[in-house]
CSV table of C-alpha atoms in Angstrom, one decimal:
chain,number,residue,atom,x,y,z
A,801,MET,CA,-3.8,-16.5,-6.8
A,802,ARG,CA,-6.0,-13.4,-5.7
A,803,ARG,CA,-4.0,-10.8,-7.2
A,804,VAL,CA,-4.2,-12.5,-10.7
A,805,VAL,CA,-8.1,-12.3,-10.6
A,806,SER,CA,-8.4,-8.4,-9.8
A,807,VAL,CA,-6.6,-8.1,-12.5
A,808,VAL,CA,-9.0,-10.9,-14.5
A,809,ALA,CA,-12.0,-8.6,-12.4
A,810,ILE,CA,-10.8,-4.8,-14.7
A,811,PHE,CA,-9.4,-6.8,-18.0
A,812,LEU,CA,-13.9,-8.5,-17.9
A,813,SER,CA,-15.2,-4.7,-16.1
A,814,THR,CA,-12.8,-3.0,-18.9
A,815,ILE,CA,-15.0,-5.3,-21.6
A,816,ALA,CA,-18.3,-4.9,-20.3
A,817,LEU,CA,-17.9,-1.6,-19.7
A,818,SER,CA,-16.7,-0.7,-23.9
A,819,PHE,CA,-20.0,-2.8,-24.8
A,820,VAL,CA,-22.6,-1.1,-23.3
A,821,LEU,CA,-21.2,2.4,-24.0
A,822,SER,CA,-20.3,1.4,-28.2
A,823,LEU,CA,-24.5,0.1,-27.3
A,824,LEU,CA,-25.8,3.4,-26.1
A,825,GLY,CA,-23.5,5.4,-29.1
A,826,ASP,CA,-24.9,2.5,-31.6
A,827,LEU,CA,-21.3,1.8,-32.9
A,828,TYR,CA,-20.1,0.8,-36.3
A,829,PRO,CA,-19.0,-3.0,-36.4
A,830,ASP,CA,-15.0,-1.4,-37.2
A,831,GLU,CA,-15.7,0.3,-34.4
A,832,TRP,CA,-15.8,-1.5,-31.7
A,833,ILE,CA,-12.6,-3.0,-33.4
A,834,CYS,CA,-11.3,0.0,-32.6
A,835,ILE,CA,-12.4,-0.6,-29.5
A,836,ALA,CA,-11.9,-3.6,-28.5
A,837,PHE,CA,-7.7,-2.6,-29.3
A,838,ILE,CA,-8.3,1.2,-26.9
A,839,ASP,CA,-9.6,-1.7,-24.4
A,840,ILE,CA,-6.4,-4.1,-25.1
A,841,ILE,CA,-3.8,-1.1,-24.7
A,842,PHE,CA,-5.0,0.3,-22.1
A,843,PHE,CA,-5.8,-3.0,-19.6
A,844,MET,CA,-1.8,-3.8,-21.0
A,845,LEU,CA,-0.8,0.1,-19.6
A,846,ILE,CA,-2.9,-0.9,-16.0
A,847,LEU,CA,-0.8,-4.1,-15.5
A,848,PHE,CA,2.6,-2.8,-16.4
A,849,GLU,CA,2.0,0.5,-13.8
A,850,LEU,CA,0.3,-1.7,-11.6
A,851,GLU,CA,3.1,-4.2,-11.0
A,852,TYR,CA,6.0,-1.8,-11.6
A,853,GLU,CA,4.2,-0.3,-8.4
A,854,ARG,CA,3.7,-3.0,-6.3
A,855,ALA,CA,8.2,-3.8,-7.3
A,856,LYS,CA,8.5,-0.3,-5.7
A,857,LEU,CA,6.3,-0.2,-2.5
A,858,LEU,CA,4.6,2.7,-4.4
A,859,PHE,CA,0.9,0.8,-4.6
A,860,SER,CA,0.0,0.4,-0.5
A,861,ASN,CA,3.1,0.0,1.2
A,862,ASN,CA,3.2,-2.6,-0.1
A,863,ARG,CA,5.1,-5.7,-2.6
A,864,ARG,CA,2.8,-8.4,-2.1
A,865,THR,CA,-0.6,-6.5,-2.5
A,866,ASP,CA,-3.7,-8.2,-4.6
A,867,TYR,CA,-5.1,-5.3,-6.0
A,868,VAL,CA,-8.3,-6.7,-4.5
A,869,ARG,CA,-9.1,-3.6,-3.3
A,870,PHE,CA,-9.0,-1.6,-6.3
A,871,ALA,CA,-10.0,-4.4,-8.5
A,872,LEU,CA,-13.3,-3.5,-6.6
A,873,VAL,CA,-13.6,0.2,-7.5
A,874,PHE,CA,-12.6,0.0,-10.2
A,875,LEU,CA,-14.9,-2.6,-10.9
A,876,PHE,CA,-17.4,0.2,-9.3
A,877,CYS,CA,-16.4,2.9,-11.2
A,878,CYS,CA,-17.1,1.1,-14.4
A,879,MET,CA,-21.1,0.8,-13.7
A,880,LEU,CA,-21.1,4.8,-12.4
A,881,CYS,CA,-19.5,5.1,-15.6
A,882,ALA,CA,-21.6,3.1,-17.6
A,883,GLY,CA,-24.5,5.0,-15.8
A,884,PHE,CA,-22.4,8.7,-17.4
A,885,GLY,CA,-23.4,7.1,-21.0
A,886,ILE,CA,-27.2,7.6,-20.7
A,887,LEU,CA,-26.7,11.0,-18.7
A,888,PRO,CA,-27.1,14.4,-20.8
A,889,LEU,CA,-23.7,16.8,-22.2
A,890,TYR,CA,-22.3,18.6,-19.2
A,891,SER,CA,-23.6,16.5,-16.0
A,892,ARG,CA,-21.7,13.6,-16.2
A,893,PRO,CA,-19.6,13.9,-12.5
A,894,VAL,CA,-16.3,12.2,-13.7
A,895,ILE,CA,-14.5,13.7,-11.1
A,896,VAL,CA,-15.9,11.1,-8.5
A,897,LEU,CA,-14.1,8.1,-10.2
A,898,ALA,CA,-11.0,10.5,-9.7
A,899,ILE,CA,-11.6,10.4,-6.1
A,900,LEU,CA,-12.0,7.1,-5.3
A,901,LEU,CA,-9.8,5.0,-7.5
A,902,CYS,CA,-6.7,8.2,-6.3
A,903,LEU,CA,-8.4,6.7,-2.7
A,904,ALA,CA,-8.3,2.5,-3.6
A,905,GLY,CA,-5.3,3.1,-5.3
A,906,ASN,CA,-3.3,5.9,-5.8
A,907,GLU,CA,-2.3,9.7,-8.3
A,908,ILE,CA,-0.7,7.6,-11.4
A,909,LEU,CA,-3.4,4.7,-10.8
A,910,SER,CA,-6.2,7.1,-11.5
A,911,LEU,CA,-5.2,9.0,-13.4
A,912,VAL,CA,-4.8,6.6,-15.5
A,913,CYS,CA,-8.4,5.4,-15.1
A,914,GLY,CA,-10.2,8.5,-15.4
A,915,SER,CA,-8.2,9.2,-18.7
A,916,TYR,CA,-9.8,6.5,-20.0
A,917,PHE,CA,-13.3,6.3,-18.8
A,918,CYS,CA,-13.1,10.1,-20.3
A,919,ILE,CA,-12.0,8.6,-23.8
A,920,LEU,CA,-13.6,5.5,-23.7
A,921,LEU,CA,-17.1,8.1,-23.1
A,922,ALA,CA,-16.0,10.9,-25.8
A,923,VAL,CA,-16.0,8.0,-28.5
A,924,THR,CA,-18.5,5.9,-27.6
A,925,VAL,CA,-20.7,8.1,-26.8
A,926,SER,CA,-19.9,12.0,-26.5
A,927,GLY,CA,-17.8,12.6,-29.7
A,928,ASP,CA,-18.2,16.3,-28.3
A,929,TYR,CA,-15.2,18.1,-28.3
A,930,TYR,CA,-15.2,20.4,-25.1
A,931,GLU,CA,-17.7,17.7,-23.4
A,932,PHE,CA,-14.9,16.1,-23.3
A,933,ILE,CA,-11.7,18.8,-22.8
A,934,CYS,CA,-14.6,19.4,-18.9
A,935,GLU,CA,-14.6,15.8,-17.9
A,936,LEU,CA,-10.8,15.8,-18.1
A,937,PHE,CA,-10.3,18.6,-16.1
A,938,LEU,CA,-12.3,17.7,-13.6
A,939,VAL,CA,-10.7,14.0,-13.5
A,940,LEU,CA,-7.0,15.6,-13.0
A,941,ALA,CA,-8.3,18.1,-10.8
A,942,GLY,CA,-10.0,15.0,-9.2
A,943,VAL,CA,-6.7,13.5,-8.6
A,944,MET,CA,-5.6,16.1,-6.9
A,945,LEU,CA,-7.7,16.7,-4.0
A,946,ALA,CA,-8.9,13.5,-3.6
A,947,ARG,CA,-4.5,13.0,-2.7
A,948,MET,CA,-5.5,16.4,-0.2
A,949,LEU,CA,-8.0,14.4,1.6
A,950,ARG,CA,-6.3,12.3,3.8
A,951,GLU,CA,-4.8,15.2,5.7
A,952,ASP,CA,-7.9,15.6,7.4
A,953,LYS,CA,-7.6,19.7,8.3
A,954,LEU,CA,-8.3,20.1,4.9
A,955,GLN,CA,-10.5,18.2,3.6
A,956,ILE,CA,-14.3,21.2,4.4
A,957,CYS,CA,-12.0,23.0,2.5
A,958,ILE,CA,-11.6,20.5,-0.5
A,959,TYR,CA,-15.5,19.2,-0.2
A,960,ILE,CA,-16.2,23.2,-1.3
A,961,ILE,CA,-13.8,23.5,-4.1
A,962,ILE,CA,-15.2,19.8,-5.2
A,963,ILE,CA,-18.5,21.1,-5.4
A,964,CYS,CA,-17.2,25.0,-7.1
A,965,LEU,CA,-15.4,22.9,-9.5
A,966,SER,CA,-18.3,20.5,-10.6
A,967,ILE,CA,-20.8,23.8,-10.7
A,968,VAL,CA,-17.9,26.0,-12.9
A,969,THR,CA,-16.5,23.5,-15.3
A,970,PRO,CA,-19.2,22.3,-17.4
A,971,GLY,CA,-21.0,25.7,-16.8
A,972,ILE,CA,-17.4,27.2,-18.8
A,973,PHE,CA,-17.3,24.5,-21.3
A,974,TYR,CA,-20.5,24.3,-22.2
A,975,TYR,CA,-20.3,28.3,-23.3
A,976,MET,CA,-17.9,27.8,-25.4
A,977,SER,CA,-19.1,24.9,-26.9
A,978,THR,CA,-22.7,26.4,-27.5
A,979,LYS,CA,-21.8,30.3,-26.8
A,980,GLU,CA,-24.9,30.2,-24.0
A,981,PHE,CA,-25.5,29.4,-20.5
A,982,SER,CA,-27.4,27.1,-19.6
A,983,GLU,CA,-28.6,27.1,-16.0
A,984,LYS,CA,-29.2,23.3,-16.6
A,985,ALA,CA,-25.4,22.0,-16.8
A,986,PHE,CA,-24.4,24.7,-14.1
A,987,VAL,CA,-27.4,22.3,-12.0
A,988,ALA,CA,-25.8,19.4,-13.0
A,989,GLY,CA,-22.7,20.3,-11.9
A,990,GLY,CA,-24.0,21.2,-8.0
A,991,ALA,CA,-26.0,17.7,-7.9
A,992,GLY,CA,-22.8,16.1,-8.9
A,993,GLY,CA,-20.6,18.5,-6.9
A,994,ILE,CA,-21.9,17.7,-4.0
A,995,LEU,CA,-22.6,13.6,-4.7
A,996,SER,CA,-18.6,13.8,-5.4
A,997,ALA,CA,-17.9,15.3,-2.2
A,998,PHE,CA,-20.7,13.1,0.2
A,999,VAL,CA,-18.2,9.9,-1.6
A,1000,GLY,CA,-15.2,12.1,-1.3
A,1001,PHE,CA,-16.4,12.3,2.2
A,1002,VAL,CA,-17.0,8.7,3.3
A,1003,CYS,CA,-14.0,7.4,1.0
A,1004,ALA,CA,-12.3,9.0,3.0
A,1005,ARG,CA,-13.1,7.7,6.1
A,1006,ILE,CA,-13.0,3.8,4.4
A,1007,PHE,CA,-9.8,4.4,3.0
A,1008,ARG,CA,-7.8,6.2,5.2
A,1009,PRO,CA,-4.1,4.9,6.0
A,1010,LYS,CA,-3.8,4.1,10.1
A,1011,THR,CA,-2.8,6.9,12.8
A,1012,SER,CA,0.7,5.8,14.0
A,1013,ASP,CA,-1.4,5.2,17.3
A,1014,GLU,CA,-3.8,2.8,15.4
A,1015,VAL,CA,0.1,1.2,14.5
A,1016,ASN,CA,1.1,1.2,17.4
A,1017,ASP,CA,-2.0,-0.3,19.9
A,1018,LYS,CA,-2.0,-3.6,17.0
A,1019,LEU,CA,1.7,-3.4,17.6
A,1020,ILE,CA,1.4,-4.0,20.9
A,1021,ALA,CA,-0.8,-6.3,21.7
A,1022,ILE,CA,-0.2,-8.8,18.9
A,1023,ILE,CA,2.2,-9.3,21.3
A,1024,SER,CA,0.7,-9.4,24.5
A,1025,ASP,CA,0.7,-13.3,26.6
A,1026,ASP,CA,-3.6,-12.9,26.1
A,1027,PHE,CA,-3.0,-12.9,22.2
A,1028,SER,CA,-3.6,-16.2,20.3
A,1029,ALA,CA,-0.5,-16.9,18.4
A,1030,VAL,CA,1.9,-15.6,21.5
A,1031,LYS,CA,-0.9,-18.8,23.4
A,1032,GLU,CA,0.0,-20.7,20.5
A,1033,LEU,CA,3.9,-19.9,19.9
A,1034,LYS,CA,4.5,-20.6,24.2
A,1035,GLU,CA,2.0,-24.4,24.2
A,1036,HIS,CA,3.5,-25.5,20.7
A,1037,SER,CA,7.9,-24.5,21.2
A,1038,PHE,CA,8.4,-23.4,24.8
A,1039,SER,CA,11.7,-22.5,23.5
A,1040,GLU,CA,11.3,-20.9,20.0
A,1041,TYR,CA,9.2,-18.0,23.1
A,1042,ASN,CA,11.6,-17.3,24.7
A,1043,HIS,CA,14.2,-16.5,21.3
A,1044,SER,CA,11.2,-14.6,20.2
A,1045,ASN,CA,10.4,-12.8,23.7
A,1046,PHE,CA,14.1,-12.4,24.6
A,1047,VAL,CA,14.7,-11.0,20.0
A,1048,SER,CA,11.8,-8.7,21.3
A,1049,THR,CA,12.8,-7.4,25.0
A,1050,VAL,CA,16.4,-5.9,23.6
A,1051,ALA,CA,15.1,-5.2,20.3
A,1052,VAL,CA,12.9,-2.7,22.4
A,1053,LYS,CA,15.7,-0.9,23.8
A,1054,ALA,CA,18.3,-1.3,21.1
A,1055,ALA,CA,15.0,0.9,18.7
A,1056,LYS,CA,15.1,2.8,22.0
A,1057,ALA,CA,18.2,4.2,22.0
A,1058,ALA,CA,18.5,4.7,18.0
A,1059,GLY,CA,15.3,6.7,18.2
A,1060,LEU,CA,13.8,4.3,16.1
A,1061,ASN,CA,10.2,2.9,16.4
A,1062,THR,CA,10.2,0.4,19.7
A,1063,ALA,CA,6.4,-0.3,18.8
A,1064,LEU,CA,7.4,-1.6,15.3
A,1065,CYS,CA,11.5,-3.7,15.8
A,1066,ALA,CA,9.1,-5.6,19.5
A,1067,ALA,CA,6.7,-6.8,17.4
A,1068,GLY,CA,8.9,-7.3,14.3
A,1069,GLY,CA,11.4,-8.8,17.1
A,1070,PHE,CA,9.1,-11.3,18.2
A,1071,TYR,CA,7.4,-12.3,15.2
A,1072,TYR,CA,10.8,-12.5,13.2
A,1073,ARG,CA,11.2,-16.5,13.2
A,1074,ILE,CA,7.1,-16.5,12.9
A,1075,GLY,CA,8.2,-18.6,9.1
A,1076,GLN,CA,10.4,-20.3,11.0
A,1077,TRP,CA,7.5,-22.1,13.1
A,1078,GLN,CA,6.3,-24.8,11.8
A,1079,LYS,CA,8.3,-28.1,10.7
A,1080,LYS,CA,8.1,-26.7,7.0
A,1081,LYS,CA,9.7,-24.1,7.4
A,1082,SER,CA,9.1,-20.9,5.2
A,1083,ILE,CA,9.0,-17.0,4.9
A,1084,ILE,CA,6.3,-16.7,2.7
A,1085,TYR,CA,3.6,-19.3,5.0
A,1086,GLY,CA,4.8,-16.9,7.9
A,1087,VAL,CA,3.8,-13.3,5.3
A,1088,GLU,CA,0.3,-14.9,4.8
A,1089,ARG,CA,-0.1,-16.2,8.2
A,1090,ALA,CA,0.7,-12.5,9.5
A,1091,GLU,CA,-1.7,-11.5,6.8
A,1092,ALA,CA,-4.1,-13.7,8.2
A,1093,MET,CA,-4.2,-12.6,11.4
A,1094,TYR,CA,-4.2,-8.3,9.8
A,1095,PHE,CA,-0.9,-7.8,10.9
A,1096,PRO,CA,-0.2,-4.0,9.8
A,1097,GLU,CA,2.1,-3.5,7.0
A,1098,GLN,CA,5.1,-2.6,8.3
A,1099,LEU,CA,5.4,-5.4,10.1
A,1100,THR,CA,5.0,-7.5,7.1
A,1101,ASN,CA,7.6,-6.5,5.7
A,1102,ILE,CA,9.4,-7.7,7.9
A,1103,LEU,CA,8.7,-10.6,8.2
A,1104,TYR,CA,9.1,-10.4,4.9
A,1105,GLU,CA,12.3,-9.4,4.5
A,1106,TYR,CA,14.3,-12.2,7.5
A,1107,TYR,CA,17.7,-12.3,7.1
A,1108,GLY,CA,17.7,-10.8,3.3
A,1109,LYS,CA,16.3,-13.8,2.0
A,1110,LEU,CA,13.2,-12.3,-0.4
A,1111,ARG,CA,14.6,-8.6,-0.3
A,1112,LYS,CA,17.4,-6.8,1.8
A,1113,PRO,CA,15.6,-5.1,4.8
A,1114,GLN,CA,13.9,-1.6,3.0
A,1115,THR,CA,13.6,-0.4,6.8
A,1116,PRO,CA,16.2,0.6,9.2
A,1117,GLU,CA,13.5,-0.5,12.0
A,1118,SER,CA,13.6,-4.3,10.4
A,1119,ALA,CA,17.7,-3.8,9.6
A,1120,LEU,CA,17.9,-3.1,14.0
A,1121,VAL,CA,15.4,-6.8,14.0
A,1122,HIS,CA,17.5,-8.1,11.6
A,1123,MET,CA,20.9,-7.7,13.3
A,1124,VAL,CA,20.0,-8.5,16.8
A,1125,ASP,CA,18.4,-12.0,16.2
A,1126,ALA,CA,22.2,-12.8,13.7
A,1127,LEU,CA,23.4,-10.9,16.9
A,1128,ILE,CA,22.0,-13.5,20.1
A,1129,VAL,CA,22.2,-16.1,16.9
A,1130,LYS,CA,25.9,-16.3,17.1
A,1131,LEU,CA,25.7,-15.4,20.7
A,1132,ASP,CA,23.8,-19.3,22.2
A,1133,HIS,CA,26.3,-20.9,18.6
A,1134,ILE,CA,29.3,-19.3,20.4
A,1135,LYS,CA,28.3,-19.8,23.7
A,1136,ALA,CA,27.4,-23.4,23.1
A,1137,ASP,CA,31.3,-23.9,21.6
A,1138,VAL,CA,32.8,-21.9,24.1
A,1139,ALA,CA,34.1,-21.3,27.5
A,1140,ASP,CA,33.1,-17.5,28.8
A,1141,SER,CA,37.0,-16.6,29.9
A,1142,GLU,CA,37.9,-17.5,25.5
A,1143,TRP,CA,36.7,-14.3,24.2
A,1144,ASN,CA,36.4,-10.8,25.2
A,1145,HIS,CA,32.3,-9.9,24.8
A,1146,ASP,CA,32.2,-6.5,23.6
A,1147,ILE,CA,35.1,-7.2,22.0
A,1148,LEU,CA,33.1,-10.1,19.5
A,1149,ILE,CA,30.2,-8.3,19.7
A,1150,ILE,CA,31.2,-4.9,18.0
A,1151,GLN,CA,33.0,-7.2,15.6
A,1152,LEU,CA,29.6,-9.5,14.2
A,1153,LEU,CA,28.0,-7.0,14.1
A,1154,ASN,CA,31.0,-4.2,11.8
A,1155,GLU,CA,30.3,-8.2,9.6
A,1156,LEU,CA,26.7,-7.6,9.8
A,1157,SER,CA,27.0,-3.6,8.6
A,1158,ALA,CA,29.9,-4.3,5.4
A,1159,SER,CA,27.7,-7.9,4.0
A,1160,GLY,CA,26.0,-4.7,2.8
A,1161,ILE,CA,22.6,-6.5,4.1
A,1162,TYR,CA,21.2,-3.2,5.3
A,1163,ASP,CA,22.0,-0.8,1.9
A,1164,GLU,CA,18.2,-0.8,1.7
A,1165,SER,CA,17.6,-0.2,4.7
A,1166,GLY,CA,18.2,4.0,5.0
A,1167,LEU,CA,20.4,2.5,8.3
A,1168,SER,CA,22.1,5.7,8.8
A,1169,MET,CA,25.7,5.5,10.7
A,1170,ASN,CA,24.5,7.5,13.8
A,1171,HIS,CA,21.7,4.7,14.7
A,1172,PHE,CA,23.9,1.9,12.8
A,1173,LEU,CA,26.9,3.6,16.0
A,1174,LYS,CA,24.1,3.7,18.6
A,1175,ILE,CA,22.1,0.6,18.3
A,1176,ARG,CA,26.1,-1.3,19.3
A,1177,ASP,CA,27.1,1.1,21.4
A,1178,TYR,CA,23.9,-0.3,23.1
A,1179,LEU,CA,23.8,-4.0,22.5
A,1180,LYS,CA,28.1,-3.8,23.7
A,1181,LYS,CA,26.4,-2.8,26.5
A,1182,GLU,CA,23.6,-5.1,27.2
A,1183,GLU,CA,24.2,-7.5,30.1
A,1184,LEU,CA,20.6,-10.2,29.4
A,1185,LEU,CA,23.5,-10.7,26.0
A,1186,LYS,CA,26.1,-11.5,27.9
């Protein structure tokens, strides 16, 4: 539902921006119709790109991304673009649009939307060939530079480059258009560059991906005994709590043996069955509940991939958590039906894990044969499973 609302907001923002710029440009009725067709084409392209990148986990690394953040930033960019429509030629800091959209979405979305804004400005209020090329050049530069703002070591250099480009580029294209230099173009470019650098500085911190240490701290915190969901599970179903705790403990040791992310496997093991904790069992419910508690996306992805029902495991950690949970459940069934003396523990574990691997459920996880063998060797020797 939130994704639908976000898409509708993007569409309405597009229409509103075109309406405002068309008014400023005093366009004829037939030109309004042409602008409307341009809007529809752009919206279909951006919608297709959003859905494609979400499906491929290229947008926020999450197939369930709701687009709210991107829609809000897109709306803000539309407001800025409408304001740019009243500014003189060669004084519009369009580079800030590319930076905002890139940090809120990704490079492709920033390039598509930034190019659209340049086209819209050109056909409504500018009508200047060199102005259009200048703005498009700044958008391309903004996309390339914004992606580097995610690296702390490069940020100072990027801010300096943004300011320099904002000063030099309008001045060059103004000269190519009029064959004379303009101090106003350089001053306006400098002011726009400083503004763009400041926006980049702020947004790089707002939209900055959490460091691995911050994510691991969060993962450890949500499986501690004083965390609300852990307390609730212990009170609601002590047997389910014991199972989750057991899977988490074994998963941590297996992850350590295989050189995988231990904190992610610990949290993934504990919350793997979160969708099964209620009477109405639902994977989606479990994922939504995890998102409501602001669990890291790496963890919610593992929960979404529960037993490969909605999607096969996409990471080695997701594969490991499934492997451990499936093995523990299978061993519990066998122990309940067969006496210990009637089966060989080591052979059974090897056989069960080989069957899981041969089923193809881990084919998309990136789990290497070396990882699998290390996990299998550890689980075969783990005393807790005996």
